[in-house]
Amino acid sequence: MRPLGTLAALVGLAGLAVAPAAPADPGAPIRDCAECPEVVRVPAGTFVIGTPGADPHLTRAESQAVIVRIAKPVGIGRLEVTRREYRAFVADSGYDAHGPCITWDETLSRFNADRNRGPDNPGRPREARDDHPVACVSWSDAKAYVQWLARRTGKPYRLPSEAEWEYAARAGSTARWPWGDSATDGCDFANLYDLSSRESYAFGWEPTRCRDSYPDVAPAGALRANAFGLYDMIGNVAEWVEDCYTDSYIGRPRDGRAWVWAGGCSRRVVRGGSWVTPADRARSAYRDSAEIGTRADHLGFRVALDLDGRPEAR
């Protein structure tokens, strides 16, 4: 059965609707301080996390599709956290953001851990600007940032859960990508490994057959937003989320909360793909993971914000 037919049947049997389209006027983005990331109000709704009918040998958890209800609106970062925003955190907190970062070694034509690379000099792009997304950050670094942001503002900032992330990325879509089922239609929306990238980087896997004009990392928000007004949910840098990684969705919370273990875990979920990623590994439902200390020049994050007590947008 085709995945979309399965998805419709699964949702229909449950008597539930998939996520609503973005509201006509979601309100102005929220910014709680001058150096804080902007946050967009994402409406409540119900959706199917995963892809019914996916090959379980390739994407076991993804094939175990689960209906999830996002009961309340949630704030999701309009953009991936930028270098400027992350630098404010480091300067204010004194956080040690250094450490080896996995980056493309042009001499050896492979990815290597480079001790001279970090968020302040990730290597990609060669001339990183303040409005590029921060990269070379681990899950632990991203967690430290959102904890600092919560202290700085007195507001409940955190990392998105995996379910919140997929719901926000889909923005009401049940297709393979937020823009539809054709990868080649995505270069207006997503900075992935495409024909523009292949001219500079021969990674050994097939590029998406379109051009987004960016060989590697693009400035945050350079391409088109999805229906919720969120940029770069797919591509640019891959994004850490809160959840521990498991190769199964059986038993996961159905209310959108992060799935975490008592005592923590060593691997966390990574979502969205990046500028090094072929389109098939950057679908809305595709999952990846990494050790919590991993830093890479294609790995960043965005924030989430609990909106309890805030007035609804008009």
PDB file of N, CA, C and O in Angstrom, residues 212-277:
ATOM      1  N   ASP A 212      20.481  24.796  -4.971  1.00  0.00           N
ATOM      2  CA  ASP A 212      20.013  25.798  -4.013  1.00  0.00           C
ATOM      3  C   ASP A 212      20.978  26.983  -3.917  1.00  0.00           C
ATOM      4  O   ASP A 212      20.763  27.902  -3.123  1.00  0.00           O
ATOM      5  N   SER A 213      22.059  26.948  -4.710  1.00  0.00           N
ATOM      6  CA  SER A 213      23.055  28.033  -4.813  1.00  0.00           C
ATOM      7  C   SER A 213      24.041  28.078  -3.648  1.00  0.00           C
ATOM      8  O   SER A 213      24.906  28.955  -3.617  1.00  0.00           O
ATOM      9  N   TYR A 214      23.958  27.141  -2.692  1.00  0.00           N
ATOM     10  CA  TYR A 214      24.880  27.133  -1.554  1.00  0.00           C
ATOM     11  C   TYR A 214      25.665  25.830  -1.549  1.00  0.00           C
ATOM     12  O   TYR A 214      25.092  24.756  -1.348  1.00  0.00           O
ATOM     13  N   PRO A 215      26.988  25.872  -1.750  1.00  0.00           N
ATOM     14  CA  PRO A 215      27.776  24.636  -1.744  1.00  0.00           C
ATOM     15  C   PRO A 215      27.884  24.004  -0.365  1.00  0.00           C
ATOM     16  O   PRO A 215      28.037  22.792  -0.240  1.00  0.00           O
ATOM     17  N   ASP A 216      27.819  24.828   0.690  1.00  0.00           N
ATOM     18  CA  ASP A 216      27.844  24.278   2.050  1.00  0.00           C
ATOM     19  C   ASP A 216      26.854  25.060   2.904  1.00  0.00           C
ATOM     20  O   ASP A 216      25.730  25.284   2.466  1.00  0.00           O
ATOM     21  N   VAL A 217      27.217  25.484   4.102  1.00  0.00           N
ATOM     22  CA  VAL A 217      26.249  26.099   5.016  1.00  0.00           C
ATOM     23  C   VAL A 217      25.753  27.434   4.473  1.00  0.00           C
ATOM     24  O   VAL A 217      26.544  28.271   4.033  1.00  0.00           O
ATOM     25  N   ALA A 218      24.448  27.642   4.509  1.00  0.00           N
ATOM     26  CA  ALA A 218      23.824  28.893   4.081  1.00  0.00           C
ATOM     27  C   ALA A 218      23.504  29.746   5.297  1.00  0.00           C
ATOM     28  O   ALA A 218      23.347  29.238   6.409  1.00  0.00           O
ATOM     29  N   PRO A 219      23.393  31.066   5.120  1.00  0.00           N
ATOM     30  CA  PRO A 219      22.894  31.891   6.234  1.00  0.00           C
ATOM     31  C   PRO A 219      21.539  31.377   6.706  1.00  0.00           C
ATOM     32  O   PRO A 219      20.726  30.894   5.908  1.00  0.00           O
ATOM     33  N   ALA A 220      21.278  31.454   7.988  1.00  0.00           N
ATOM     34  CA  ALA A 220      19.999  30.998   8.530  1.00  0.00           C
ATOM     35  C   ALA A 220      18.857  31.763   7.887  1.00  0.00           C
ATOM     36  O   ALA A 220      18.887  32.993   7.811  1.00  0.00           O
ATOM     37  N   GLY A 221      17.858  31.038   7.389  1.00  0.00           N
ATOM     38  CA  GLY A 221      16.693  31.682   6.790  1.00  0.00           C
ATOM     39  C   GLY A 221      16.895  32.158   5.368  1.00  0.00           C
ATOM     40  O   GLY A 221      16.069  32.925   4.863  1.00  0.00           O
ATOM     41  N   ALA A 222      17.931  31.688   4.682  1.00  0.00           N
ATOM     42  CA  ALA A 222      18.193  32.155   3.316  1.00  0.00           C
ATOM     43  C   ALA A 222      17.194  31.592   2.312  1.00  0.00           C
ATOM     44  O   ALA A 222      16.960  32.206   1.264  1.00  0.00           O
ATOM     45  N   LEU A 223      16.613  30.435   2.606  1.00  0.00           N
ATOM     46  CA  LEU A 223      15.660  29.807   1.696  1.00  0.00           C
ATOM     47  C   LEU A 223      14.230  30.001   2.229  1.00  0.00           C
ATOM     48  O   LEU A 223      14.011  30.715   3.203  1.00  0.00           O
ATOM     49  N   ARG A 224      13.257  29.392   1.595  1.00  0.00           N
ATOM     50  CA  ARG A 224      11.856  29.629   1.934  1.00  0.00           C
ATOM     51  C   ARG A 224      11.449  28.916   3.226  1.00  0.00           C
ATOM     52  O   ARG A 224      11.970  27.850   3.549  1.00  0.00           O
ATOM     53  N   ALA A 225      10.509  29.501   3.941  1.00  0.00           N
ATOM     54  CA  ALA A 225       9.983  28.913   5.168  1.00  0.00           C
ATOM     55  C   ALA A 225       8.930  27.862   4.840  1.00  0.00           C
ATOM     56  O   ALA A 225       8.348  27.847   3.757  1.00  0.00           O
ATOM     57  N   ASN A 226       8.655  26.986   5.826  1.00  0.00           N
ATOM     58  CA  ASN A 226       7.546  26.051   5.659  1.00  0.00           C
ATOM     59  C   ASN A 226       6.231  26.735   6.040  1.00  0.00           C
ATOM     60  O   ASN A 226       6.195  27.939   6.335  1.00  0.00           O
ATOM     61  N   ALA A 227       5.145  25.978   6.062  1.00  0.00           N
ATOM     62  CA  ALA A 227       3.818  26.568   6.283  1.00  0.00           C
ATOM     63  C   ALA A 227       3.631  27.113   7.693  1.00  0.00           C
ATOM     64  O   ALA A 227       2.700  27.875   7.934  1.00  0.00           O
ATOM     65  N   PHE A 228       4.500  26.755   8.625  1.00  0.00           N
ATOM     66  CA  PHE A 228       4.435  27.319   9.970  1.00  0.00           C
ATOM     67  C   PHE A 228       5.349  28.536  10.129  1.00  0.00           C
ATOM     68  O   PHE A 228       5.481  29.074  11.235  1.00  0.00           O
ATOM     69  N   GLY A 229       6.013  28.946   9.057  1.00  0.00           N
ATOM     70  CA  GLY A 229       6.916  30.092   9.147  1.00  0.00           C
ATOM     71  C   GLY A 229       8.270  29.755   9.735  1.00  0.00           C
ATOM     72  O   GLY A 229       8.984  30.644  10.222  1.00  0.00           O
ATOM     73  N   LEU A 230       8.678  28.475   9.663  1.00  0.00           N
ATOM     74  CA  LEU A 230       9.958  28.016  10.189  1.00  0.00           C
ATOM     75  C   LEU A 230      10.927  27.765   9.035  1.00  0.00           C
ATOM     76  O   LEU A 230      10.558  27.170   8.025  1.00  0.00           O
ATOM     77  N   TYR A 231      12.160  28.185   9.203  1.00  0.00           N
ATOM     78  CA  TYR A 231      13.173  28.067   8.159  1.00  0.00           C
ATOM     79  C   TYR A 231      14.159  26.945   8.482  1.00  0.00           C
ATOM     80  O   TYR A 231      14.498  26.706   9.650  1.00  0.00           O
ATOM     81  N   ASP A 232      14.632  26.278   7.435  1.00  0.00           N
ATOM     82  CA  ASP A 232      15.730  25.304   7.543  1.00  0.00           C
ATOM     83  C   ASP A 232      15.399  24.128   8.462  1.00  0.00           C
ATOM     84  O   ASP A 232      16.305  23.522   9.032  1.00  0.00           O
ATOM     85  N   MET A 233      14.116  23.791   8.586  1.00  0.00           N
ATOM     86  CA  MET A 233      13.800  22.576   9.337  1.00  0.00           C
ATOM     87  C   MET A 233      14.420  21.362   8.646  1.00  0.00           C
ATOM     88  O   MET A 233      14.832  20.401   9.308  1.00  0.00           O
ATOM     89  N   ILE A 234      14.457  21.413   7.332  1.00  0.00           N
ATOM     90  CA  ILE A 234      15.148  20.394   6.549  1.00  0.00           C
ATOM     91  C   ILE A 234      16.422  21.025   5.993  1.00  0.00           C
ATOM     92  O   ILE A 234      16.390  22.083   5.373  1.00  0.00           O
ATOM     93  N   GLY A 235      17.564  20.385   6.235  1.00  0.00           N
ATOM     94  CA  GLY A 235      18.812  20.842   5.648  1.00  0.00           C
ATOM     95  C   GLY A 235      19.507  21.951   6.431  1.00  0.00           C
ATOM     96  O   GLY A 235      19.130  22.317   7.533  1.00  0.00           O
ATOM     97  N   ASN A 236      20.572  22.456   5.824  1.00  0.00           N
ATOM     98  CA  ASN A 236      21.514  23.450   6.359  1.00  0.00           C
ATOM     99  C   ASN A 236      22.379  22.814   7.436  1.00  0.00           C
ATOM    100  O   ASN A 236      23.455  22.333   7.139  1.00  0.00           O
ATOM    101  N   VAL A 237      21.968  22.827   8.723  1.00  0.00           N
ATOM    102  CA  VAL A 237      22.655  21.977   9.695  1.00  0.00           C
ATOM    103  C   VAL A 237      21.616  21.032  10.300  1.00  0.00           C
ATOM    104  O   VAL A 237      20.455  21.403  10.474  1.00  0.00           O
ATOM    105  N   ALA A 238      22.031  19.811  10.584  1.00  0.00           N
ATOM    106  CA  ALA A 238      21.153  18.863  11.268  1.00  0.00           C
ATOM    107  C   ALA A 238      20.950  19.336  12.701  1.00  0.00           C
ATOM    108  O   ALA A 238      21.772  20.091  13.240  1.00  0.00           O
ATOM    109  N   GLU A 239      19.869  18.897  13.345  1.00  0.00           N
ATOM    110  CA  GLU A 239      19.472  19.487  14.617  1.00  0.00           C
ATOM    111  C   GLU A 239      19.303  18.449  15.721  1.00  0.00           C
ATOM    112  O   GLU A 239      18.583  17.460  15.566  1.00  0.00           O
ATOM    113  N   TRP A 240      19.980  18.714  16.848  1.00  0.00           N
ATOM    114  CA  TRP A 240      19.778  17.916  18.043  1.00  0.00           C
ATOM    115  C   TRP A 240      18.361  18.134  18.578  1.00  0.00           C
ATOM    116  O   TRP A 240      17.838  19.248  18.541  1.00  0.00           O
ATOM    117  N   VAL A 241      17.753  17.081  19.105  1.00  0.00           N
ATOM    118  CA  VAL A 241      16.527  17.203  19.876  1.00  0.00           C
ATOM    119  C   VAL A 241      16.753  16.554  21.238  1.00  0.00           C
ATOM    120  O   VAL A 241      17.814  15.998  21.511  1.00  0.00           O
ATOM    121  N   GLU A 242      15.752  16.646  22.101  1.00  0.00           N
ATOM    122  CA  GLU A 242      15.928  16.211  23.492  1.00  0.00           C
ATOM    123  C   GLU A 242      15.979  14.697  23.641  1.00  0.00           C
ATOM    124  O   GLU A 242      16.662  14.187  24.532  1.00  0.00           O
ATOM    125  N   ASP A 243      15.309  13.953  22.778  1.00  0.00           N
ATOM    126  CA  ASP A 243      15.057  12.530  23.017  1.00  0.00           C
ATOM    127  C   ASP A 243      16.305  11.666  23.022  1.00  0.00           C
ATOM    128  O   ASP A 243      17.218  11.843  22.206  1.00  0.00           O
ATOM    129  N   CYS A 244      16.288  10.685  23.914  1.00  0.00           N
ATOM    130  CA  CYS A 244      17.235   9.577  23.806  1.00  0.00           C
ATOM    131  C   CYS A 244      16.922   8.801  22.527  1.00  0.00           C
ATOM    132  O   CYS A 244      15.775   8.749  22.082  1.00  0.00           O
ATOM    133  N   TYR A 245      17.951   8.185  21.963  1.00  0.00           N
ATOM    134  CA  TYR A 245      17.745   7.433  20.722  1.00  0.00           C
ATOM    135  C   TYR A 245      17.380   5.992  21.040  1.00  0.00           C
ATOM    136  O   TYR A 245      17.998   5.330  21.867  1.00  0.00           O
ATOM    137  N   THR A 246      16.360   5.517  20.364  1.00  0.00           N
ATOM    138  CA  THR A 246      16.006   4.104  20.384  1.00  0.00           C
ATOM    139  C   THR A 246      15.575   3.714  18.991  1.00  0.00           C
ATOM    140  O   THR A 246      15.024   4.541  18.254  1.00  0.00           O
ATOM    141  N   ASP A 247      15.825   2.478  18.618  1.00  0.00           N
ATOM    142  CA  ASP A 247      15.496   2.013  17.278  1.00  0.00           C
ATOM    143  C   ASP A 247      14.071   1.481  17.201  1.00  0.00           C
ATOM    144  O   ASP A 247      13.773   0.592  16.418  1.00  0.00           O
ATOM    145  N   SER A 248      13.185   2.037  18.027  1.00  0.00           N
ATOM    146  CA  SER A 248      11.790   1.618  18.020  1.00  0.00           C
ATOM    147  C   SER A 248      10.937   2.757  18.538  1.00  0.00           C
ATOM    148  O   SER A 248      11.363   3.516  19.411  1.00  0.00           O
ATOM    149  N   TYR A 249       9.719   2.883  18.008  1.00  0.00           N
ATOM    150  CA  TYR A 249       8.755   3.843  18.528  1.00  0.00           C
ATOM    151  C   TYR A 249       7.768   3.192  19.499  1.00  0.00           C
ATOM    152  O   TYR A 249       6.920   3.867  20.071  1.00  0.00           O
ATOM    153  N   ILE A 250       7.859   1.887  19.680  1.00  0.00           N
ATOM    154  CA  ILE A 250       6.930   1.194  20.557  1.00  0.00           C
ATOM    155  C   ILE A 250       7.137   1.682  21.987  1.00  0.00           C
ATOM    156  O   ILE A 250       8.241   1.609  22.533  1.00  0.00           O
ATOM    157  N   GLY A 251       6.080   2.215  22.584  1.00  0.00           N
ATOM    158  CA  GLY A 251       6.149   2.710  23.949  1.00  0.00           C
ATOM    159  C   GLY A 251       6.437   4.189  24.086  1.00  0.00           C
ATOM    160  O   GLY A 251       6.426   4.708  25.204  1.00  0.00           O
ATOM    161  N   ARG A 252       6.652   4.895  22.959  1.00  0.00           N
ATOM    162  CA  ARG A 252       6.993   6.310  23.068  1.00  0.00           C
ATOM    163  C   ARG A 252       5.777   7.113  23.545  1.00  0.00           C
ATOM    164  O   ARG A 252       4.629   6.702  23.320  1.00  0.00           O
ATOM    165  N   PRO A 253       5.970   8.253  24.208  1.00  0.00           N
ATOM    166  CA  PRO A 253       4.836   9.082  24.648  1.00  0.00           C
ATOM    167  C   PRO A 253       3.981   9.518  23.460  1.00  0.00           C
ATOM    168  O   PRO A 253       4.504   9.856  22.396  1.00  0.00           O
ATOM    169  N   ARG A 254       2.666   9.519  23.674  1.00  0.00           N
ATOM    170  CA  ARG A 254       1.743   9.911  22.609  1.00  0.00           C
ATOM    171  C   ARG A 254       1.342  11.384  22.710  1.00  0.00           C
ATOM    172  O   ARG A 254       0.490  11.837  21.945  1.00  0.00           O
ATOM    173  N   ASP A 255       1.919  12.111  23.679  1.00  0.00           N
ATOM    174  CA  ASP A 255       1.516  13.497  23.897  1.00  0.00           C
ATOM    175  C   ASP A 255       2.584  14.506  23.475  1.00  0.00           C
ATOM    176  O   ASP A 255       2.499  15.682  23.816  1.00  0.00           O
ATOM    177  N   GLY A 256       3.584  14.054  22.737  1.00  0.00           N
ATOM    178  CA  GLY A 256       4.591  14.973  22.222  1.00  0.00           C
ATOM    179  C   GLY A 256       5.774  15.188  23.127  1.00  0.00           C
ATOM    180  O   GLY A 256       6.734  15.866  22.741  1.00  0.00           O
ATOM    181  N   ARG A 257       5.746  14.642  24.334  1.00  0.00           N
ATOM    182  CA  ARG A 257       6.895  14.794  25.230  1.00  0.00           C
ATOM    183  C   ARG A 257       8.120  14.061  24.682  1.00  0.00           C
ATOM    184  O   ARG A 257       8.019  13.097  23.938  1.00  0.00           O
ATOM    185  N   ALA A 258       9.293  14.529  25.095  1.00  0.00           N
ATOM    186  CA  ALA A 258      10.526  13.827  24.736  1.00  0.00           C
ATOM    187  C   ALA A 258      10.563  12.469  25.421  1.00  0.00           C
ATOM    188  O   ALA A 258      10.072  12.299  26.543  1.00  0.00           O
ATOM    189  N   TRP A 259      11.147  11.511  24.740  1.00  0.00           N
ATOM    190  CA  TRP A 259      11.306  10.166  25.275  1.00  0.00           C
ATOM    191  C   TRP A 259      12.714  10.057  25.850  1.00  0.00           C
ATOM    192  O   TRP A 259      13.699   9.963  25.109  1.00  0.00           O
ATOM    193  N   VAL A 260      12.819  10.115  27.153  1.00  0.00           N
ATOM    194  CA  VAL A 260      14.125  10.101  27.813  1.00  0.00           C
ATOM    195  C   VAL A 260      14.123   9.061  28.919  1.00  0.00           C
ATOM    196  O   VAL A 260      13.073   8.670  29.421  1.00  0.00           O
ATOM    197  N   TRP A 261      15.315   8.620  29.293  1.00  0.00           N
ATOM    198  CA  TRP A 261      15.447   7.588  30.309  1.00  0.00           C
ATOM    199  C   TRP A 261      15.870   8.216  31.636  1.00  0.00           C
ATOM    200  O   TRP A 261      16.585   9.216  31.672  1.00  0.00           O
ATOM    201  N   ALA A 262      15.466   7.607  32.720  1.00  0.00           N
ATOM    202  CA  ALA A 262      15.970   7.995  34.033  1.00  0.00           C
ATOM    203  C   ALA A 262      17.485   7.794  34.036  1.00  0.00           C
ATOM    204  O   ALA A 262      17.989   6.746  33.656  1.00  0.00           O
ATOM    205  N   GLY A 263      18.208   8.822  34.426  1.00  0.00           N
ATOM    206  CA  GLY A 263      19.662   8.728  34.419  1.00  0.00           C
ATOM    207  C   GLY A 263      20.304   9.162  33.128  1.00  0.00           C
ATOM    208  O   GLY A 263      21.533   9.183  33.019  1.00  0.00           O
ATOM    209  N   GLY A 264      19.482   9.513  32.124  1.00  0.00           N
ATOM    210  CA  GLY A 264      20.038  10.014  30.870  1.00  0.00           C
ATOM    211  C   GLY A 264      20.427   8.902  29.918  1.00  0.00           C
ATOM    212  O   GLY A 264      20.121   7.725  30.138  1.00  0.00           O
ATOM    213  N   CYS A 265      21.112   9.268  28.848  1.00  0.00           N
ATOM    214  CA  CYS A 265      21.506   8.310  27.813  1.00  0.00           C
ATOM    215  C   CYS A 265      22.693   8.885  27.057  1.00  0.00           C
ATOM    216  O   CYS A 265      22.930  10.090  27.070  1.00  0.00           O
ATOM    217  N   SER A 266      23.413   8.024  26.381  1.00  0.00           N
ATOM    218  CA  SER A 266      24.630   8.463  25.704  1.00  0.00           C
ATOM    219  C   SER A 266      24.402   8.880  24.263  1.00  0.00           C
ATOM    220  O   SER A 266      25.230   9.569  23.680  1.00  0.00           O
ATOM    221  N   ARG A 267      23.271   8.444  23.664  1.00  0.00           N
ATOM    222  CA  ARG A 267      22.953   8.825  22.287  1.00  0.00           C
ATOM    223  C   ARG A 267      21.632   9.593  22.260  1.00  0.00           C
ATOM    224  O   ARG A 267      20.669   9.216  22.928  1.00  0.00           O
ATOM    225  N   ARG A 268      21.614  10.657  21.458  1.00  0.00           N
ATOM    226  CA  ARG A 268      20.406  11.469  21.312  1.00  0.00           C
ATOM    227  C   ARG A 268      20.025  11.535  19.832  1.00  0.00           C
ATOM    228  O   ARG A 268      20.854  11.335  18.933  1.00  0.00           O
ATOM    229  N   VAL A 269      18.765  11.859  19.594  1.00  0.00           N
ATOM    230  CA  VAL A 269      18.232  11.899  18.235  1.00  0.00           C
ATOM    231  C   VAL A 269      18.692  13.173  17.538  1.00  0.00           C
ATOM    232  O   VAL A 269      18.750  14.252  18.131  1.00  0.00           O
ATOM    233  N   VAL A 270      18.991  13.035  16.250  1.00  0.00           N
ATOM    234  CA  VAL A 270      19.343  14.151  15.364  1.00  0.00           C
ATOM    235  C   VAL A 270      18.343  14.145  14.216  1.00  0.00           C
ATOM    236  O   VAL A 270      18.046  13.093  13.652  1.00  0.00           O
ATOM    237  N   ARG A 271      17.837  15.306  13.862  1.00  0.00           N
ATOM    238  CA  ARG A 271      16.787  15.393  12.846  1.00  0.00           C
ATOM    239  C   ARG A 271      17.134  16.403  11.753  1.00  0.00           C
ATOM    240  O   ARG A 271      17.909  17.321  11.943  1.00  0.00           O
ATOM    241  N   GLY A 272      16.518  16.199  10.568  1.00  0.00           N
ATOM    242  CA  GLY A 272      16.464  17.216   9.523  1.00  0.00           C
ATOM    243  C   GLY A 272      17.504  17.174   8.435  1.00  0.00           C
ATOM    244  O   GLY A 272      17.331  17.813   7.405  1.00  0.00           O
ATOM    245  N   GLY A 273      18.604  16.433   8.638  1.00  0.00           N
ATOM    246  CA  GLY A 273      19.642  16.432   7.614  1.00  0.00           C
ATOM    247  C   GLY A 273      20.357  17.773   7.529  1.00  0.00           C
ATOM    248  O   GLY A 273      20.026  18.727   8.240  1.00  0.00           O
ATOM    249  N   SER A 274      21.332  17.859   6.634  1.00  0.00           N
ATOM    250  CA  SER A 274      22.180  19.051   6.558  1.00  0.00           C
ATOM    251  C   SER A 274      22.680  19.240   5.136  1.00  0.00           C
ATOM    252  O   SER A 274      22.289  18.519   4.215  1.00  0.00           O
ATOM    253  N   TRP A 275      23.599  20.184   4.988  1.00  0.00           N
ATOM    254  CA  TRP A 275      24.167  20.476   3.671  1.00  0.00           C
ATOM    255  C   TRP A 275      24.969  19.310   3.105  1.00  0.00           C
ATOM    256  O   TRP A 275      25.238  19.277   1.903  1.00  0.00           O
ATOM    257  N   VAL A 276      25.336  18.340   3.932  1.00  0.00           N
ATOM    258  CA  VAL A 276      26.077  17.177   3.434  1.00  0.00           C
ATOM    259  C   VAL A 276      25.152  16.007   3.109  1.00  0.00           C
ATOM    260  O   VAL A 276      25.611  14.971   2.631  1.00  0.00           O
ATOM    261  N   THR A 277      23.852  16.158   3.349  1.00  0.00           N
ATOM    262  CA  THR A 277      22.910  15.037   3.346  1.00  0.00           C
ATOM    263  C   THR A 277      22.159  14.914   2.028  1.00  0.00           C
ATOM    264  O   THR A 277      21.625  15.901   1.527  1.00  0.00           O
TER     265      THR A 277
END
